Short mmCIF file of C-alpha atoms in Angstrom, two decimals:
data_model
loop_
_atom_site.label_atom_id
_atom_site.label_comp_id
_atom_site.label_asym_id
_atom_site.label_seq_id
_atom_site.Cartn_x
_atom_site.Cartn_y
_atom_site.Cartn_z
CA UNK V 1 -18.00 -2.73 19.53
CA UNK V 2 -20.40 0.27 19.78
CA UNK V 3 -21.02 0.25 23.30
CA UNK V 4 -19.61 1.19 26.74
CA UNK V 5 -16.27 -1.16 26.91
CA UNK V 6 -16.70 -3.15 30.35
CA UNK V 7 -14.17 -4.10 32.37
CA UNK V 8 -13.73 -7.16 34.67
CA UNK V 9 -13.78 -5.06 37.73
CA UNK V 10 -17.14 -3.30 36.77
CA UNK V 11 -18.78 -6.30 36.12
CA UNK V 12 -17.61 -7.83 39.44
CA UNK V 13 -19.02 -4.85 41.07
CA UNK V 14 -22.48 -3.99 40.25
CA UNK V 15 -23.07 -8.04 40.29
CA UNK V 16 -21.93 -8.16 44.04
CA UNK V 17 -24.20 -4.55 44.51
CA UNK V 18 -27.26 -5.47 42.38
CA UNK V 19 -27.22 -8.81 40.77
CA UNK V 20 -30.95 -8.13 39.10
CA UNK V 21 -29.24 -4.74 37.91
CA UNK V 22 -26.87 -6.63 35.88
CA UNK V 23 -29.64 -8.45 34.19
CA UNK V 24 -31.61 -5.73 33.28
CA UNK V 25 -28.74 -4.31 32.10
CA UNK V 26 -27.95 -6.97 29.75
CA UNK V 27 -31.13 -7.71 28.61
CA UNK V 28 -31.30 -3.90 27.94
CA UNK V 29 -28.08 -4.25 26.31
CA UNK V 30 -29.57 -7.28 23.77
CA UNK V 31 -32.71 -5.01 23.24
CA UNK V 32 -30.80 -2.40 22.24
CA UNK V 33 -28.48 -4.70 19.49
CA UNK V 34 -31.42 -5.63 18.20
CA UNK V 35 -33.05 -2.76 17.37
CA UNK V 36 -30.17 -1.90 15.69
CA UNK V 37 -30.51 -4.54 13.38
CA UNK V 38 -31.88 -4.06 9.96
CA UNK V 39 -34.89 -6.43 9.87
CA UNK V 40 -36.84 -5.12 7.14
CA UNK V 41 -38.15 -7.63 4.65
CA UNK V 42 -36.66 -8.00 1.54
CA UNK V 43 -38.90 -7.21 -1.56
CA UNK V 44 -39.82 -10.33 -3.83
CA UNK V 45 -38.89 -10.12 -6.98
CA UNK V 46 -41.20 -8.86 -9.60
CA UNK V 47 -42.90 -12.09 -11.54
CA UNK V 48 -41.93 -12.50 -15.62
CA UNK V 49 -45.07 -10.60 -17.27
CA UNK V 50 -48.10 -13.23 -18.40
CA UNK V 51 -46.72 -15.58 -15.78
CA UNK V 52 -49.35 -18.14 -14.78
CA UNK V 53 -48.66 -19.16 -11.22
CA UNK V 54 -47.30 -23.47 -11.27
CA UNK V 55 -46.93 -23.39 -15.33
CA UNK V 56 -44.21 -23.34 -17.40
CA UNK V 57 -42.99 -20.30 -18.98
CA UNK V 58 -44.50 -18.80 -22.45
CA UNK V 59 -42.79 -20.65 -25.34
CA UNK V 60 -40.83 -22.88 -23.42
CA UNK V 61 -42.37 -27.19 -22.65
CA UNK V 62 -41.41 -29.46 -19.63
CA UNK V 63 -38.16 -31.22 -21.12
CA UNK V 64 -39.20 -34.78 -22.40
CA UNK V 65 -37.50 -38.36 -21.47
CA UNK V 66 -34.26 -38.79 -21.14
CA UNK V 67 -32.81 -40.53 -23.98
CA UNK V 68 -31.41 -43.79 -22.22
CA UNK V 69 -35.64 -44.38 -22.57
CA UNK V 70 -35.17 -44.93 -26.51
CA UNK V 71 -32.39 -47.46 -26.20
CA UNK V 72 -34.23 -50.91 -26.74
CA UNK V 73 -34.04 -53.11 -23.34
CA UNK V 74 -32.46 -56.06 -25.11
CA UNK V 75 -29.21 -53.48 -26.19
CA UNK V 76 -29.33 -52.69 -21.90
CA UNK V 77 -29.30 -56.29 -21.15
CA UNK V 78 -26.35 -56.92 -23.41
CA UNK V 79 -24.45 -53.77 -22.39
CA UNK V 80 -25.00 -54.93 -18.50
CA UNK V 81 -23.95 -57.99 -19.17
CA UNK V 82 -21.18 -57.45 -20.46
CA UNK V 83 -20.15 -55.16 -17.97
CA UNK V 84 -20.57 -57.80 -15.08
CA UNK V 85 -18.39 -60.12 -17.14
CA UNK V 86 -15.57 -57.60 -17.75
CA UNK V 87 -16.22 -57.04 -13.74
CA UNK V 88 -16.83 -60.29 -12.40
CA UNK V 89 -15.04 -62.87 -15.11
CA UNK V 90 -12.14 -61.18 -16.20
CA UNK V 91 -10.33 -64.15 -17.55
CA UNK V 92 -12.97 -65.67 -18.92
CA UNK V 93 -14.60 -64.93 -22.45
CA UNK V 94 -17.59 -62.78 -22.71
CA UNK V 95 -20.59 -64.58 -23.41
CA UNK V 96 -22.60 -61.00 -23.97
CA UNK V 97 -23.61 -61.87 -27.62
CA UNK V 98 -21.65 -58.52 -28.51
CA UNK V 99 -18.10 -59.18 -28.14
CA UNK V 100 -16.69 -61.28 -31.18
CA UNK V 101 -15.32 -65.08 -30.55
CA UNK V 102 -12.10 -64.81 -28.47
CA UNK V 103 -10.17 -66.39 -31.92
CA UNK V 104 -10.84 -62.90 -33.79
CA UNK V 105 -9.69 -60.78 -31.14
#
């Protein structure tokens, strides 16, 4: 701590002599901490040179779709359904259209 060190007695004193003392005191106290602190803004940092402000950076593009987007949605429904059978129907053959007959397996 980098102030006076108060004791328990002290305190108890100079409340029971000047409680509005005490206050100012403190608040001087807080005023003082603060002041202390370092508060100074910290610079931004400098922008890329030839950056236009909301665009992407010189030689570089937004990225594109994902590529789940190629996959054709028939392939999805098949792959989902066989997922809910492997979840849902364990004991029962898949009827996914992927899977081959349950005599080849």
């Amino acid at each position: 701590m980098n102030g006076p060190e108060l004791d328990p007695e002290d305190v108890a004193e100079m409340r029971s002599q000047d409680p509005d003392g005490w206050r100012r005191y403190m608040r001087q106290q807080i005023t003082n901490g603060k002041q202390r602190r370092d508060n100074k803004p910290k610079p931004a940092a400098p922008k890329p040179p030839g950056h236009r402000p909301g665009a992407w950076p010189v030689g570089t593009h937004p990225p594109g779709p994902p590529p789940e987007w190629d996959i054709p949605a028939d392939v999805w429904r098949r792959a989902t359904r066989h997922h809910s059978n492997e979840i849902n129907r364990p004991d029962q053959p898949c009827d996914c259209g992927d899977c081959p007959p349950e005599e080849t397996r």
